[in-house]
Coordinates of C-alpha atoms and ligand atoms in Angstrom, one line a residue:
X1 CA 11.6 33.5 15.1
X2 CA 7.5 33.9 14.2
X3 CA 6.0 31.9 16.8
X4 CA 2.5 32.5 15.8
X5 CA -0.2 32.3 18.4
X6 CA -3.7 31.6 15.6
X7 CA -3.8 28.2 14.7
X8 CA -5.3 28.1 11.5
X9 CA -7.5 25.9 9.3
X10 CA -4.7 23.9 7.9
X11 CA -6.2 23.5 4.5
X12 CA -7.3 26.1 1.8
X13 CA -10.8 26.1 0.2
X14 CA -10.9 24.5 -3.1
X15 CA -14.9 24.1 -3.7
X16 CA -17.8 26.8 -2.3
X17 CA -21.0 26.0 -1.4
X18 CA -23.3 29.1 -0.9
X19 CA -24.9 29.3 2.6
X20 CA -28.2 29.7 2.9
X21 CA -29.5 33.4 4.5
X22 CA -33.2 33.7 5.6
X23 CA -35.2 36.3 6.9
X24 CA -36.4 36.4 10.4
X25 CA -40.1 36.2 9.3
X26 CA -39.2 33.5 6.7
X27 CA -37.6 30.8 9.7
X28 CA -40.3 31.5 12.0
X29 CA -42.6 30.3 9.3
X30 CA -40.3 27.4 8.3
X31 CA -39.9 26.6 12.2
X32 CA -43.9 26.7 12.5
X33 CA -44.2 24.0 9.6
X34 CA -41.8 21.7 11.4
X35 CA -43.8 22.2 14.4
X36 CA -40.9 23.6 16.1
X37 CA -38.9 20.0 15.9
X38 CA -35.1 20.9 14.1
X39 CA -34.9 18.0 12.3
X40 CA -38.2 18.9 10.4
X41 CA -36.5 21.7 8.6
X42 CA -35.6 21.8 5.1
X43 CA -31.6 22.0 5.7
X44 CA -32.1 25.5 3.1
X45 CA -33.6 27.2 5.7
X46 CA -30.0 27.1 7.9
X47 CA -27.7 29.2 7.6
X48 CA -25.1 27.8 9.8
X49 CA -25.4 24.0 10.2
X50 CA -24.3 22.5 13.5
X51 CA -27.5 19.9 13.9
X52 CA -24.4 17.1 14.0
X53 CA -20.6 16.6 12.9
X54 CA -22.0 13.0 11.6
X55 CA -21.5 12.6 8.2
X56 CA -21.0 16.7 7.2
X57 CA -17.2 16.4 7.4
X58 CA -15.8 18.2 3.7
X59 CA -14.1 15.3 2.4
X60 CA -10.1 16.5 1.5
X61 CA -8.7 16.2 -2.8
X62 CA -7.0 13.0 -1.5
X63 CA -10.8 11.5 -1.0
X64 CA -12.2 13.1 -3.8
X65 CA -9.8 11.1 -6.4
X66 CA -10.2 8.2 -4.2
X67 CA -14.1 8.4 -5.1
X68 CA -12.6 8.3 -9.1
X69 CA -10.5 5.2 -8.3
X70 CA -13.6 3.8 -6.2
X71 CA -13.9 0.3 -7.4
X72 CA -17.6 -0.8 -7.8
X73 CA -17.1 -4.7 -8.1
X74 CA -19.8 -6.6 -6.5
X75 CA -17.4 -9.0 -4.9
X76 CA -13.5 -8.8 -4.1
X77 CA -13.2 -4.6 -4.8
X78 CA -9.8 -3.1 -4.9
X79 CA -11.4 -0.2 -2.6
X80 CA -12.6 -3.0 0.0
X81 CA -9.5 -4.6 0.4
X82 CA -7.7 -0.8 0.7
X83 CA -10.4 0.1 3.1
X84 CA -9.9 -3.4 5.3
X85 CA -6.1 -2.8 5.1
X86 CA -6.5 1.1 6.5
X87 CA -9.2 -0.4 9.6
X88 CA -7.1 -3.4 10.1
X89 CA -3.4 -1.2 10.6
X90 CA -5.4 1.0 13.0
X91 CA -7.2 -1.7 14.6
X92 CA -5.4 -4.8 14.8
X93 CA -8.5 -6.1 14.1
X94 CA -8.4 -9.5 12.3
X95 CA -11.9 -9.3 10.6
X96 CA -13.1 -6.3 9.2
X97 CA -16.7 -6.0 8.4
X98 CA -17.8 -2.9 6.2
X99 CA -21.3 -1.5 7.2
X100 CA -23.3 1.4 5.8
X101 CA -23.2 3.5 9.2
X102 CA -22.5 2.8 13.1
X103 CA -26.1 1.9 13.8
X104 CA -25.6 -0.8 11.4
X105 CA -23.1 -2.5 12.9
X106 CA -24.7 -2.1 16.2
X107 CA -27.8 -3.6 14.8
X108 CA -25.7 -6.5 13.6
X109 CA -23.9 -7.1 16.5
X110 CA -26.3 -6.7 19.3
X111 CA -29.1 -9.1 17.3
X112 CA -25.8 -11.7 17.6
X113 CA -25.0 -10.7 21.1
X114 CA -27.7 -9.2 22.9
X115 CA -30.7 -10.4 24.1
X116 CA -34.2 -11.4 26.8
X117 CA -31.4 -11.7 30.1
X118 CA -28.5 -10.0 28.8
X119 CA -26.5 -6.4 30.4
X120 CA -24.4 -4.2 28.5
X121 CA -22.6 -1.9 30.3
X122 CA -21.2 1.6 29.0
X123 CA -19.5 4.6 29.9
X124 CA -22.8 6.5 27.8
X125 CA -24.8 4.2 25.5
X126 CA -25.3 6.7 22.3
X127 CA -29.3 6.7 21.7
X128 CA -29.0 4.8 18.6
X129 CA -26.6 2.1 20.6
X130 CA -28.8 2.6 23.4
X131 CA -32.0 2.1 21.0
X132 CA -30.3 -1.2 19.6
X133 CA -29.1 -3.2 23.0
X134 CA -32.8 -2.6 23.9
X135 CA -34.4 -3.6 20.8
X136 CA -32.7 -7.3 21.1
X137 CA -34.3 -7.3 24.4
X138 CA -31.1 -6.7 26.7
X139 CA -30.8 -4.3 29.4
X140 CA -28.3 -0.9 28.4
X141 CA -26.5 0.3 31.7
X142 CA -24.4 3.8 31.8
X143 CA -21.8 3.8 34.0
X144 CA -19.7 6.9 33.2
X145 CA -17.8 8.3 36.3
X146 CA -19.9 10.5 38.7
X147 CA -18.1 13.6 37.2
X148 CA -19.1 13.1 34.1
X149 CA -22.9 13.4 35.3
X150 CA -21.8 16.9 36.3
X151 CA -21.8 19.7 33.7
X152 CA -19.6 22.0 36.2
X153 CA -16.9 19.1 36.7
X154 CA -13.6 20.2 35.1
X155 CA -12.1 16.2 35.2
X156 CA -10.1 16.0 32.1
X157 CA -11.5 13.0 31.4
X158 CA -15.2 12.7 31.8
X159 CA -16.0 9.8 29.6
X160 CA -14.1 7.5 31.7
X161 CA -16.0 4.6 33.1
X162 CA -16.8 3.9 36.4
X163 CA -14.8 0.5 37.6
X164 CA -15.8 0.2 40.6
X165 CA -19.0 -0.1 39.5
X166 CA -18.4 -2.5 36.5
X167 CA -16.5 -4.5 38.7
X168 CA -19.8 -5.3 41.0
X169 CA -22.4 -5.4 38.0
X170 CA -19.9 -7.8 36.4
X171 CA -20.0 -10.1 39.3
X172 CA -23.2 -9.7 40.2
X173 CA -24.7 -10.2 36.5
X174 CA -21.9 -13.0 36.0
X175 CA -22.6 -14.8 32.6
X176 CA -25.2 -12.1 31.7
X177 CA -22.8 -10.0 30.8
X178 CA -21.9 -9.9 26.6
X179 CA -19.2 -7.2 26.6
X180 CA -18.3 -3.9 28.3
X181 CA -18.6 -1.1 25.8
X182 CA -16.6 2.2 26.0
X183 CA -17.6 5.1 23.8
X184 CA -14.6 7.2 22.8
X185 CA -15.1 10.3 22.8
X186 CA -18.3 10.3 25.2
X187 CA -21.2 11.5 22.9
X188 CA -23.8 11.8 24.7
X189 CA -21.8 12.6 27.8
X190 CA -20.4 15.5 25.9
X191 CA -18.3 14.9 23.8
X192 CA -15.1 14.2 26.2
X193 CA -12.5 11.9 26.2
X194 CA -11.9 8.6 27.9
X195 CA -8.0 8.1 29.2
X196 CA -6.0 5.5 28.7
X197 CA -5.6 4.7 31.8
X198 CA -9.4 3.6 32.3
X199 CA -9.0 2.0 29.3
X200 CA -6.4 -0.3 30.8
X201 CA -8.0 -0.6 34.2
X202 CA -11.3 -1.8 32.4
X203 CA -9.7 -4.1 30.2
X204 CA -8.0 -5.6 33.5
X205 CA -11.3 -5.8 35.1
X206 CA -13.0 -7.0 31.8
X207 CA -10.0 -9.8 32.0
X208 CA -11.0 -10.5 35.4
X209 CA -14.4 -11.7 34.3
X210 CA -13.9 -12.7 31.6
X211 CA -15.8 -10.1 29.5
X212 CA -14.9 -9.0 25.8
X213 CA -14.2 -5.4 25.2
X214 CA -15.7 -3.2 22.5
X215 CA -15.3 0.7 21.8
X216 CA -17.8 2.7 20.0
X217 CA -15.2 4.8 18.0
X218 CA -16.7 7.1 15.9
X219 CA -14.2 9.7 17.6
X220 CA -11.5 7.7 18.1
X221 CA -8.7 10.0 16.7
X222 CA -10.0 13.2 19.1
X223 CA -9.8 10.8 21.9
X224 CA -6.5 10.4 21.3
X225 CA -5.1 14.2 20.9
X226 CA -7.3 14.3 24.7
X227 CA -5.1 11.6 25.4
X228 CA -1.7 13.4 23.8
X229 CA -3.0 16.7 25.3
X230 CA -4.6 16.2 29.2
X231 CA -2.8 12.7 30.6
X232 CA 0.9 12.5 31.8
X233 CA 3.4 10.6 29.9
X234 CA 1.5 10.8 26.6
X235 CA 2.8 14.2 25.1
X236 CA 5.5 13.2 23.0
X237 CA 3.6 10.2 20.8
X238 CA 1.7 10.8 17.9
X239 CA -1.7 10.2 17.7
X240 CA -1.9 7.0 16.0
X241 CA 0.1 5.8 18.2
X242 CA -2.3 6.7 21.0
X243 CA -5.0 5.0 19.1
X244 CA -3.3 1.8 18.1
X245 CA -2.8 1.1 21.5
X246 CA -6.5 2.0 22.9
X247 CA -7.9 -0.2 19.7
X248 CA -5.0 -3.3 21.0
X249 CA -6.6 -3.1 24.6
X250 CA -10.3 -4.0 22.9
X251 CA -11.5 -7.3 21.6
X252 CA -13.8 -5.8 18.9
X253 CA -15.0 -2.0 17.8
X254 CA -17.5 -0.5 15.6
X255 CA -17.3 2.8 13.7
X256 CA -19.8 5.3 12.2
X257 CA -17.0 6.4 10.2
X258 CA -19.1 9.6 9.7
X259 CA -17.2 11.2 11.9
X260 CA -13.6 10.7 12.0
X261 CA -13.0 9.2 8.9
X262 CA -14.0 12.0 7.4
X263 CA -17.3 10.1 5.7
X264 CA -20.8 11.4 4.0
X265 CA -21.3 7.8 5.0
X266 CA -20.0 4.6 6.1
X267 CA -19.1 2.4 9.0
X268 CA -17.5 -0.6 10.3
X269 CA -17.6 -3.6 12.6
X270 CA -14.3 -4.8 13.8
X271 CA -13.8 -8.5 15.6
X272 CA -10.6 -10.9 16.7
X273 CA -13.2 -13.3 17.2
X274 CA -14.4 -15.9 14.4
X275 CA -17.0 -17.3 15.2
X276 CA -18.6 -13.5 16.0
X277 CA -17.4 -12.3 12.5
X278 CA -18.7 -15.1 10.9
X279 CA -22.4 -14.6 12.5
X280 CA -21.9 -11.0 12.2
X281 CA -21.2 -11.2 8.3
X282 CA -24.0 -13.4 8.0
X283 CA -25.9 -10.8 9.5
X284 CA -24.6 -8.3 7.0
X285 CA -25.3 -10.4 3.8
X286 CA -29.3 -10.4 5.3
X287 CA -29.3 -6.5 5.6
X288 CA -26.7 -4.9 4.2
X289 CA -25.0 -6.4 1.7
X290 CA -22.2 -9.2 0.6
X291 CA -19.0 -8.8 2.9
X292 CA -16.7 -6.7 0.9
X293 CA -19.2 -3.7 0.3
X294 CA -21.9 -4.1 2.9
X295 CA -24.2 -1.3 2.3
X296 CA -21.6 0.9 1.0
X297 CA -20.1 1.6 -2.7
X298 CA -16.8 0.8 -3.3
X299 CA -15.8 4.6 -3.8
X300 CA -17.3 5.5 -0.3
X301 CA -14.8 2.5 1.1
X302 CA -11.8 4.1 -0.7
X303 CA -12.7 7.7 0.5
X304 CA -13.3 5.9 4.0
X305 CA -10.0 4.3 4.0
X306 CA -7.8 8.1 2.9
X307 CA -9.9 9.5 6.0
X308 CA -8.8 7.2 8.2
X309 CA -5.3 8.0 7.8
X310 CA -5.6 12.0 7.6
X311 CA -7.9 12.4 10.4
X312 CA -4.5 11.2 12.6
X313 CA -2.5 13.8 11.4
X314 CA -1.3 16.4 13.8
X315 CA -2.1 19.4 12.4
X316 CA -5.5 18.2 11.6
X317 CA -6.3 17.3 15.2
X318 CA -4.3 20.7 16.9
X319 CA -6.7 22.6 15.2
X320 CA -10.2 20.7 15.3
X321 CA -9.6 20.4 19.2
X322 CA -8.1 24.2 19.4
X323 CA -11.1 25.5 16.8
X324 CA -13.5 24.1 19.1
X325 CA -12.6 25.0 22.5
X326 CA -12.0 28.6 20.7
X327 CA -15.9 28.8 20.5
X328 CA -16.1 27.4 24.2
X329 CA -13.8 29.9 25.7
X330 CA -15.6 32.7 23.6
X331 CA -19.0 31.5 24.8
X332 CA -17.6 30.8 28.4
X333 CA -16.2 35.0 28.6
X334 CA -19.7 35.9 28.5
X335 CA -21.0 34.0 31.0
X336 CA -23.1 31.7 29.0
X337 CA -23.4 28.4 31.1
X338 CA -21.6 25.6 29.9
X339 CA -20.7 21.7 30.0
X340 CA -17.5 22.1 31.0
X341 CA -14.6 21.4 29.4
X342 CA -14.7 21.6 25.8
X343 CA -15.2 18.7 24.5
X344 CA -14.0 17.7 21.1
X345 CA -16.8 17.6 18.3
X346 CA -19.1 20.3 19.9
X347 CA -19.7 23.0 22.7
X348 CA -22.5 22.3 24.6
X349 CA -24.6 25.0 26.4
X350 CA -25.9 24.2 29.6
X351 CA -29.6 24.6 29.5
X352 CA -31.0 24.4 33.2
X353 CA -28.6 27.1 33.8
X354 CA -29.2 29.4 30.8
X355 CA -32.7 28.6 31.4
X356 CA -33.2 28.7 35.1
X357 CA -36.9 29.5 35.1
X358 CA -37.3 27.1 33.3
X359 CA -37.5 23.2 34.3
X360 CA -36.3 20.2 33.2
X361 CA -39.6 18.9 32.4
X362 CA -40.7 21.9 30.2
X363 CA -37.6 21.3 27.6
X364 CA -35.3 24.2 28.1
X365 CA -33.2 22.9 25.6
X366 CA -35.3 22.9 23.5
X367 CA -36.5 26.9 23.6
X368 CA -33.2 28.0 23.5
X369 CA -32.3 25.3 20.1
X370 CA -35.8 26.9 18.9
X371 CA -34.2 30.3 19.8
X372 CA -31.0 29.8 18.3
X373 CA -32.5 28.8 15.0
X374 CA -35.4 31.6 14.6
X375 CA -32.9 34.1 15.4
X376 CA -30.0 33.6 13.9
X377 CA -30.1 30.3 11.6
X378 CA -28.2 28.4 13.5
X379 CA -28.9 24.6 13.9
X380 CA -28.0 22.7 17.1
X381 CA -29.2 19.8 18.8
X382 CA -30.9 19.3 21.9
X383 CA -29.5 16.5 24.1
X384 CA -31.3 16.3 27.4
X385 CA -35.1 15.3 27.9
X386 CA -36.2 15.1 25.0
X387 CA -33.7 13.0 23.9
X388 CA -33.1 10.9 27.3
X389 CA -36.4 11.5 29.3
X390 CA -39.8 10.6 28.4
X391 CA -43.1 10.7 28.7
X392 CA -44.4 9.6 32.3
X393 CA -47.6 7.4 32.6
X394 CA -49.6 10.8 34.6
X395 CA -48.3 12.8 31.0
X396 CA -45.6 14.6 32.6
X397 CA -42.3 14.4 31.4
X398 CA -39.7 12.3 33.4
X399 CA -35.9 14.7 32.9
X400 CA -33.2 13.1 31.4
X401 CA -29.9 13.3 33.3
X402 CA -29.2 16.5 32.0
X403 CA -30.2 18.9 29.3
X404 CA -27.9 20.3 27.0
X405 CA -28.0 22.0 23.7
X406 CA -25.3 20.8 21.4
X407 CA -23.3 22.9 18.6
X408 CA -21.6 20.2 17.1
X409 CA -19.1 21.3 14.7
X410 CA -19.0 19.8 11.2
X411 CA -14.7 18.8 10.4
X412 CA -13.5 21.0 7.8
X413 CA -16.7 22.9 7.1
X414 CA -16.3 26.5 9.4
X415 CA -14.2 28.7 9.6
X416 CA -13.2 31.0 12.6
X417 CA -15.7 33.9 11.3
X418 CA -18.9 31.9 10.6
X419 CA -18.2 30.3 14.4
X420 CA -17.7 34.3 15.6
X421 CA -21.4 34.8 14.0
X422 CA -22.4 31.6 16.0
X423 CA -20.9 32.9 19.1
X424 CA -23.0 36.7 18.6
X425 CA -25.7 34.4 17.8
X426 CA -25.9 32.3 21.4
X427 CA -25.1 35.5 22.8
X428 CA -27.8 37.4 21.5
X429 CA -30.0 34.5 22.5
X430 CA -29.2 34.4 26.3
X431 CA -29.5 38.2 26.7
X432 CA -33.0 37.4 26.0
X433 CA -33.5 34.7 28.0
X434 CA -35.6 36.1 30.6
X435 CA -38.2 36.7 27.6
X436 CA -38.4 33.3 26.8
X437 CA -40.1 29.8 28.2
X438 CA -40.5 26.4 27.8
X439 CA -41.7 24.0 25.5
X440 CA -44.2 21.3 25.3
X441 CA -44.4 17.7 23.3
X442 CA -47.6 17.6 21.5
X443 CA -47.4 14.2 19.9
X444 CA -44.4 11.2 20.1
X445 CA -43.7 8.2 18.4
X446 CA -43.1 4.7 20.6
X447 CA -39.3 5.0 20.1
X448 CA -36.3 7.8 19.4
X449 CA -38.8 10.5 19.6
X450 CA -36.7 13.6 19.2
X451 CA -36.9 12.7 15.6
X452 CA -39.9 13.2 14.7
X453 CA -42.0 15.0 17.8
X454 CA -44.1 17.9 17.7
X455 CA -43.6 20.7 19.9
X456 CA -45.4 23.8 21.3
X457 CA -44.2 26.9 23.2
X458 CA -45.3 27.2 26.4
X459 CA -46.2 31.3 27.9
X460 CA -43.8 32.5 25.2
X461 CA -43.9 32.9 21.1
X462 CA -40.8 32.4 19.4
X463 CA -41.8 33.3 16.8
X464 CA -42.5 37.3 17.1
X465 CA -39.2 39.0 17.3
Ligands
PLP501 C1 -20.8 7.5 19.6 C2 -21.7 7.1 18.5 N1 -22.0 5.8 18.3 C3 -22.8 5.5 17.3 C4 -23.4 6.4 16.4 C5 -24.3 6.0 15.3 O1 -23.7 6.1 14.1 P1 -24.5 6.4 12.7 O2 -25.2 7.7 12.9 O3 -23.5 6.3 11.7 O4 -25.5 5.3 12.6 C6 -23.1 7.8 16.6 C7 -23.7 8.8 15.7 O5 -23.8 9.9 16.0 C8 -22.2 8.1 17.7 O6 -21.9 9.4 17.9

């Protein structure tokens, strides 16, 4: 019988979209305009795109005639009540609260929750979750496992959060405490997964004090092939059965559902509680809009609702987890340094070891992002001190915990040639590494300053070939 070994893409291309090719000469100038910051560039000037998987996802011909059947009534849409019926069968949740994108909801629900006093705990606070627990005047705490600090650690779980540790800052901080948040899969950590046994032993602890429990789940369904895949006794269910039960062992969640449900856009907020939903939606009906649309149109909310439900099939998942650690494994053959192992929305290249001359304080991710882009046109994102560290009062900068560049991988966009070209690209890149240096901030805003900074090279110029 053919037992083939290639997993493919399991879907056929319907729709092209030419990719942009540049000269060499023509990104150096375009990178020289954007004073060397990625997220300055005119998206033309990329040839492969891997900035973010958040909100790039190529919706399926399901979603598109959802959008047709999109209704756009103000109040009481069909499409709302089919997109609250998809998050409530995943969730449990009782009240469903639509929001234009995750940062919404986290806006929303920290302003209710948060606070002058308060702790959050995390595994990894994203930077925008991170960005809004602080902006209510609360205190964000990480509290991820130590291997999960370590790029080298092969733990098959990395995002799992540390409850020994939440146990004493739950004690200690009793009453200041307005829930224990678990992001699955760990963003900023790297993209890995979060088992479900930590998920049970924090909702024990979180029990034990009394403490509700929220998950950030933008990448719910690839924690829950992680889960399928790496823990014992897990192998035979299917995913959504994985992920009903980590949603059952939470009291709330909130979704940028521009990442696994297959959005351009969209989010949720998900509650059992009702007085929370009720401040929550009051909340919404300030900001974003009246409770059965909030923010979004009501054909975004029925494409939302189809990608909830295919981003749990099997074959879907096999081969976004497989695809990706395909570019890991080809990137870890050559000896390119590495957070290790592949996580599940993007590879991530370790930068203080590609870049060992280089320190933390003079951005090494950010050269070899800069690299990547002037030489080859590929777009990643740096996730390390420019992102987490800042700007010390003597002008120096202060490292983040680690720096990493990350090639996150947009669903259903790529196929297994354009990420070969990726993987010649990095190469190429770290070849020349000796030849390159660090980078410098030039100017920052008060607040989520990888944005919008400007950079210069320090004893090297990118932009000569
Ligand atoms: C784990 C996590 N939480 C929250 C967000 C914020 O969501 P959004 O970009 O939709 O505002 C993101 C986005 O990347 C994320 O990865």
């Amino acid at each position: 019988m053919f037992e083939p070994r290639t997993i493919i893409e399991p879907f056929r291309v319907k729709v092209v979209e030419p990719l942009p090719r540049r000269t060499r000469a023509a990104r150096a100038e375009a990178l020289q305009e954007a004073r060397f910051n990625l997220f300055a560039l005119p998206a033309a000037e990329v040839t492969i795109d891997l900035m973010t998987d958040s909100g790039t996802s190529a919706m399926s011909q399901e979603q598109w005639a959802g959008i047709m059947r999109g209704d756009e009534s103000y109040a009481g849409a069909r499409s709302y009540y089919r997109f609250r019926d998809a998050v409530r069968s995943l969730t449990g949740m009782k009240h469903i609260v639509p929001t234009h994108q995750g940062r919404a909801a986290e806006r929303i629900l920290f302003t209710v929750l948060g606070g002058a006093g308060k702790v959050v705990p995390a595994n990894t606070h994203f930077d925008t979750t991170r960005a809004n627990v602080e902006a209510s005047g609360a205190e964000a705490v990480d509290l991820v496992i130590e291997e999960g600090t370590h790029p080298e650690s092969e733990h098959p779980f990395k995002g799992d959060l540390d409850v020994a540790r939440l146990d004493a800052l739950l004690a200690e901080r009793a009453g200041a405490v307005p829930m224990v948040v678990v992001t699955v899969t760990n963003n900023s950590g790297g993209g890995q997964p979060v088992s479900l046994a930590n998920l049970r032993a924090v909702r024990e602890c979180c029990d034990r004090h009394d403490v509700p429990l929220f998950l950030d789940c933008a990448r719910f369904a690839e924690n829950a092939w992680f889960i399928r895949m790496r823990e014992d006794g897990h192998g035979e269910r299917t995913p959504r059965d994985i992920a009903e039960e980590m949603f059952r062992l939470a009291d709330g969640a909130w979704m940028s559902a521009k990442k696994d449900a297959f959005g351009n856009i969209g989010g949720f907020l998900a509650v059992n509680d009702d007085g929370l939903a009720e401040q929550c939606r009051n909340m919404l009906i300030l900001t974003e809009g009246f409770p059965t649309y909030g923010g979004l149109a009501g054909r975004d909310l029925e494409a939302l609702a189809i990608g909830l439900e295919e981003v749990l099939e099997e074959d879907y998942l096999e081969y976004r987890i497989r695809s990706t650690a395909y570019v890991w494994e080809c990137l870890d053959r050559i000896g390119v340094p590495l957070l290790r192992p592949a996580g599940g929305h993007a590879v991530y290249l370790e930068a203080r070891g590609f870049l060992q001359h280089v320190p933390p304080a003079d951005l090494p991710g950010q050269s070899i992002s800069v690299a990547l882009f002037v030489e080859g046109g590929v777009r990643a994102c740096e996730i390390g001190t420019v992102m987490f560290g800042h700007t010390g009062p003597d002008g120096k900068q202060q490292p983040g915990a680690m720096d990493l560049v990350r090639l996150a991988i947009p669903r259903r966009v790529y196929t297994q040639s354009h990420m070969d070209y990726v993987v010649e690209a990095v190469a190429y890149v770290y070849e020349r590494r000796a030849s390159m240096g660090g980078m410098r901030i030039v100017d920052e805003p008060s607040a989520l300053r990888h944005f919008t900074c400007g950079f210069e090279p320090l004893d090297w110029d990118p932009l000569v070939a």
